[in-house]
Coordinates of C-alpha atoms and ligand atoms in Angstrom, one line a residue:
M126 CA -23.4 -36.8 6.0
K127 CA -22.0 -36.8 9.7
M128 CA -19.1 -34.9 10.6
S129 CA -17.0 -36.1 13.4
R130 CA -16.7 -34.4 16.9
G131 CA -13.1 -33.6 16.1
L132 CA -13.1 -32.2 12.8
A133 CA -16.8 -30.1 13.8
A134 CA -14.4 -28.5 17.1
A135 CA -11.7 -27.9 14.7
A136 CA -14.0 -25.9 12.1
G137 CA -15.7 -24.3 15.1
I138 CA -12.0 -23.0 16.1
G139 CA -11.4 -21.9 12.9
V140 CA -14.1 -20.1 12.4
G141 CA -14.1 -18.3 16.1
A142 CA -10.4 -17.5 15.0
G143 CA -11.6 -16.2 11.4
A144 CA -13.9 -13.6 13.6
L145 CA -11.3 -12.7 16.0
A146 CA -9.0 -11.5 12.9
L147 CA -11.7 -10.0 11.5
T148 CA -12.7 -8.3 14.4
Y149 CA -9.1 -7.2 15.2
A150 CA -8.3 -6.2 11.4
S151 CA -11.3 -3.9 11.1
L152 CA -12.0 -2.0 14.7
Y153 CA -8.2 -2.7 15.7
E154 CA -5.3 -2.3 13.3
R155 CA -7.4 -0.3 10.5
V156 CA -7.4 2.8 12.7
Q157 CA -3.4 2.1 14.5
Y158 CA -1.8 5.3 12.3
T159 CA 1.7 4.9 12.4
L160 CA 4.6 7.4 11.2
R161 CA 7.2 5.7 9.2
H162 CA 10.7 7.3 8.6
F163 CA 13.2 6.5 6.1
A164 CA 16.7 8.2 5.1
V165 CA 16.5 8.7 1.4
P166 CA 20.4 9.5 0.4
V167 CA 19.5 12.1 -2.5
L168 CA 20.8 14.9 -2.3
P169 CA 24.1 16.5 -3.3
P170 CA 27.0 16.0 -1.4
D171 CA 27.1 19.5 0.7
A172 CA 22.8 19.7 0.7
E173 CA 21.6 20.3 4.1
P174 CA 19.0 17.4 4.9
I175 CA 15.3 18.0 4.3
R176 CA 12.2 16.2 5.9
V177 CA 9.3 15.3 2.9
L178 CA 6.1 14.2 4.6
H179 CA 4.5 11.6 2.3
I180 CA 0.7 10.9 2.2
S181 CA -1.4 8.7 0.3
D182 CA -4.9 6.7 0.2
L183 CA -6.8 8.6 2.6
H184 CA -9.9 7.4 1.1
M185 CA -12.0 9.4 4.1
T186 CA -15.0 9.2 4.3
P187 CA -17.4 10.9 6.3
G188 CA -17.1 10.7 10.1
Q189 CA -13.5 9.2 10.2
V190 CA -12.7 12.4 12.3
R191 CA -9.5 10.3 14.2
K192 CA -8.2 9.6 10.6
A193 CA -8.2 13.5 9.8
H194 CA -7.0 14.5 13.5
W195 CA -3.7 12.4 13.1
V196 CA -3.4 13.3 9.7
A197 CA -3.4 17.4 10.4
S198 CA -1.3 16.5 13.0
L199 CA 1.8 16.3 11.2
A200 CA 1.2 19.4 10.1
A201 CA 4.0 19.5 13.8
L202 CA 6.5 17.7 12.2
D203 CA 6.8 20.9 10.3
P204 CA 8.3 19.0 6.7
D205 CA 9.7 21.1 4.1
L206 CA 7.5 19.4 1.1
V207 CA 4.6 17.3 1.4
L208 CA 4.3 14.9 -1.1
L209 CA 0.5 13.8 -1.8
T210 CA 0.0 10.5 -4.2
G211 CA -4.2 10.6 -4.1
D212 CA -7.2 8.6 -3.9
N213 CA -8.2 11.4 -1.2
L214 CA -11.6 10.1 -1.2
G215 CA -13.5 7.4 -0.5
H216 CA -17.7 9.1 -0.4
P217 CA -18.9 12.2 -2.4
E218 CA -19.0 14.1 0.9
S219 CA -15.9 13.6 2.5
L220 CA -14.5 16.8 0.7
D221 CA -14.7 19.0 4.1
L222 CA -12.9 16.3 6.1
V223 CA -10.3 15.8 3.2
S224 CA -10.1 19.9 3.1
K225 CA -9.9 20.1 7.0
T226 CA -7.1 17.2 7.0
L227 CA -4.9 18.8 4.5
R228 CA -5.5 22.2 5.2
P229 CA -2.7 22.7 8.6
L230 CA -0.1 21.1 5.9
F231 CA -0.8 23.7 3.5
K232 CA 1.7 25.9 5.2
A233 CA 4.8 23.7 3.9
P234 CA 5.1 23.3 -0.5
G235 CA 3.5 20.6 -1.7
A236 CA 2.9 18.6 -4.7
F237 CA -0.3 16.3 -5.9
V238 CA -1.3 13.5 -8.1
F239 CA -5.1 12.0 -8.5
G240 CA -5.8 8.2 -8.1
S241 CA -9.3 7.0 -9.3
N242 CA -10.5 7.4 -6.3
D243 CA -10.4 10.8 -6.7
Y244 CA -12.3 10.1 -9.6
Y245 CA -15.1 7.9 -8.9
A246 CA -16.5 6.6 -5.6
P247 CA -16.0 3.0 -4.9
V248 CA -17.7 0.3 -5.4
F249 CA -18.3 -3.1 -4.0
K250 CA -16.0 -5.5 -5.0
N251 CA -16.0 -9.5 -4.5
P252 CA -12.3 -9.4 -2.5
F253 CA -11.3 -12.4 -4.6
Q254 CA -11.1 -10.2 -7.7
Y255 CA -8.2 -8.6 -6.3
F256 CA -6.4 -12.4 -6.5
N257 CA -6.8 -11.5 -10.5
P258 CA -4.6 -9.6 -12.1
N259 CA -7.0 -9.1 -15.2
H260 CA -10.2 -8.2 -13.0
K261 CA -11.9 -4.8 -15.2
H262 CA -12.6 -1.8 -13.4
R263 CA -16.0 -1.0 -12.3
Y264 CA -16.5 2.9 -12.0
G265 CA -18.5 4.3 -9.0
E266 CA -20.3 7.7 -9.1
P267 CA -18.4 10.9 -9.7
L268 CA -16.4 12.9 -7.3
P269 CA -16.0 15.9 -6.4
T270 CA -12.1 16.2 -8.5
E271 CA -12.6 19.6 -9.4
D272 CA -13.2 21.0 -6.2
L273 CA -10.6 18.6 -4.4
H274 CA -8.3 20.3 -7.2
K275 CA -9.1 24.1 -6.5
I276 CA -8.8 23.1 -2.6
L277 CA -5.2 21.7 -3.3
V278 CA -4.2 24.6 -5.7
D279 CA -5.6 27.1 -3.6
G280 CA -3.5 25.8 -0.7
G281 CA -0.6 26.5 -2.9
W282 CA 0.3 22.9 -3.9
T283 CA 1.6 21.8 -7.6
D284 CA -0.6 19.9 -10.0
L285 CA 1.9 17.1 -11.3
N286 CA -1.1 15.1 -13.4
N287 CA 0.7 15.0 -16.8
A288 CA 2.8 17.8 -15.5
S289 CA 5.6 18.9 -14.3
A290 CA 6.6 22.0 -12.2
D291 CA 10.6 23.7 -10.9
A292 CA 10.5 25.0 -7.8
V293 CA 12.7 26.3 -5.1
V294 CA 12.7 23.9 -1.7
S295 CA 15.3 24.5 1.1
G296 CA 17.9 26.3 -1.3
L297 CA 17.8 23.7 -3.6
N298 CA 16.1 23.3 -7.3
V299 CA 13.9 20.4 -7.1
H300 CA 12.5 19.2 -10.9
F301 CA 9.2 17.6 -10.0
A302 CA 6.8 15.4 -12.6
G303 CA 4.1 13.2 -12.6
V304 CA 1.6 11.7 -14.0
D305 CA -2.4 11.1 -13.3
D306 CA -3.2 7.6 -12.2
P307 CA -1.8 4.9 -14.8
H308 CA -4.1 2.3 -12.8
F309 CA -7.1 3.9 -15.1
D310 CA -4.9 4.4 -18.1
L311 CA -4.8 8.1 -17.1
D312 CA -1.5 8.4 -17.1
D313 CA 0.6 10.4 -20.5
Y314 CA 4.3 10.3 -19.8
D315 CA 5.1 12.1 -23.0
L316 CA 3.6 15.1 -21.1
V317 CA 6.5 15.4 -18.7
A318 CA 8.8 13.2 -20.7
G319 CA 12.9 14.3 -21.3
R320 CA 16.1 14.3 -18.9
V321 CA 16.1 16.0 -16.1
P322 CA 17.3 19.2 -16.4
K323 CA 20.9 19.7 -15.7
D324 CA 21.1 22.5 -12.8
T325 CA 18.7 20.3 -10.6
D326 CA 19.5 19.9 -7.4
L327 CA 17.1 17.1 -6.8
S328 CA 14.2 15.9 -9.1
I329 CA 11.2 14.2 -7.7
G330 CA 8.3 11.7 -9.8
L331 CA 4.9 11.4 -8.4
T332 CA 2.2 8.5 -9.6
H333 CA -0.1 7.1 -7.7
T334 CA -0.1 3.7 -9.0
P335 CA 3.8 2.3 -8.9
E336 CA 3.3 0.7 -12.1
P337 CA 6.6 -0.4 -13.7
R338 CA 6.2 1.2 -17.1
V339 CA 5.9 4.7 -15.0
L340 CA 8.8 4.1 -13.2
D341 CA 10.9 2.8 -15.8
A342 CA 10.4 6.4 -17.4
F343 CA 11.3 8.2 -14.6
A344 CA 14.5 6.2 -14.0
A345 CA 15.4 6.3 -17.8
D346 CA 15.2 10.2 -17.6
G347 CA 17.2 10.4 -14.6
Y348 CA 14.8 11.3 -11.8
D349 CA 16.3 10.5 -8.2
F350 CA 13.4 9.5 -6.4
A351 CA 10.0 8.6 -7.2
A352 CA 6.8 8.5 -4.9
A353 CA 3.6 6.2 -5.3
G354 CA 0.6 4.8 -3.2
H355 CA -2.0 3.0 -4.2
T356 CA -0.8 -0.5 -3.5
H357 CA -2.1 -0.4 0.5
G358 CA 1.0 -2.5 1.4
G359 CA -0.8 -5.3 0.3
Q360 CA -3.4 -4.5 3.1
V361 CA -4.5 -7.7 4.6
C362 CA -0.8 -9.6 4.7
M363 CA 0.4 -12.4 5.9
P364 CA 2.7 -12.5 8.8
G365 CA 6.1 -13.5 8.1
V366 CA 5.2 -14.0 4.0
G367 CA 3.9 -9.9 3.8
A368 CA 1.6 -9.2 0.4
L369 CA -0.3 -11.4 -1.1
V370 CA -1.1 -8.8 -3.7
T371 CA -0.2 -5.6 -5.1
N372 CA -2.8 -4.7 -7.1
C373 CA -0.9 -3.6 -10.1
G374 CA 2.7 -4.3 -11.9
I375 CA 4.8 -3.5 -9.3
D376 CA 6.3 -7.5 -7.2
R377 CA 5.4 -8.0 -3.8
A378 CA 9.0 -7.4 -2.9
R379 CA 8.2 -3.7 -3.3
V380 CA 4.6 -3.7 -2.0
K381 CA 5.6 -0.8 0.6
G382 CA 8.6 1.2 1.8
L383 CA 11.6 2.5 0.4
H384 CA 13.6 0.7 -2.3
T385 CA 15.5 1.0 -5.1
W386 CA 14.3 1.0 -9.5
D387 CA 17.2 1.0 -11.4
D388 CA 19.2 3.9 -10.6
M389 CA 16.3 5.7 -8.7
L390 CA 15.1 5.2 -5.2
I391 CA 11.4 4.7 -4.9
H392 CA 8.6 5.1 -1.8
V393 CA 6.0 3.3 -1.9
S394 CA 3.4 4.5 0.2
A395 CA 1.0 1.6 2.3
G396 CA -1.5 4.6 2.7
L397 CA -3.9 5.9 5.5
G398 CA -7.3 4.3 4.5
T399 CA -9.7 1.4 2.8
S400 CA -11.9 0.8 0.6
P401 CA -15.4 1.2 2.5
Y402 CA -16.2 -2.1 1.4
A403 CA -13.1 -3.7 2.7
P404 CA -12.3 -1.8 5.8
V405 CA -9.9 -4.0 7.2
R406 CA -6.3 -4.1 7.5
F407 CA -3.9 -7.1 8.7
A408 CA 0.1 -7.0 9.2
C409 CA 0.0 -3.5 7.6
A410 CA -1.0 -0.5 9.9
P411 CA -2.3 2.0 8.2
E412 CA 0.5 4.8 7.5
A413 CA 2.6 8.6 6.6
S414 CA 5.7 8.6 6.4
L415 CA 8.4 11.2 7.2
L416 CA 11.6 11.0 4.6
T417 CA 14.7 12.8 5.4
F418 CA 16.4 13.2 2.0
V419 CA 20.1 13.8 2.9
P420 CA 23.1 13.4 0.4
T421 CA 23.7 11.0 -1.6
E422 CA 26.4 8.3 -0.7
R423 CA 26.4 7.0 -4.4
Ligands
FE2_1879 FE1 -6.1 3.3 -2.9

């Protein structure tokens, strides 16, 4: 079958534009690390603002020195608290680089939960599987989870994987709870279930994946705020349309950024990395967020 010259030219332009977009997404936008700022009105009326740094989805692989330096440099923001919502490792041998990346941030108190990419190395997936909400998980080789856990705990951060904790942060009584990764059904909310204690100034829930069942549970228990990652903000977005998929049960409108969830505020981070098998970002730059918690307006 012969193709007309016009059709062949159009096909050529289409292929050229696609190649250009792919080059841009993999070589340029994927490394445009961006700090987002949000004011989060969740504190008691007379409280002083606190600065909370939210980091997620590093997906670190050996040699990603530029990302490591950028994240480590966030320590200069002098946050009052760091929230880390998982998927730190993208390779079994990236532990040292993750450790070097986070070490400067350990001067602030922190809390963390894990994602699937803290347990299993990524595996190649057909990208079109992301459009299938029922696609099956495939497990890669085990990652050094225990070593990562030790680094974070030795750094003074609190493990919230199916656990809760109370701490004083900048003079505020803060109640924390978290779940292990719901994307791999590791969450056990029963272990943290219960109303937020009455003498709490601020309550924070953490989950790697913003699954509605987990967010509903935090909201029903009276949490002020929840942080999550996992979605990568859609990772490959369409300008003017936004994310095409969320890779979990949350709706596309809340795939990233600050939103309400019942009476609770949630922040979903678009994260800092990608799977090494899909190293592209389009209309969705890698990000960390500095959340300034301020007195509530409600
Ligand atoms: Fe991730």
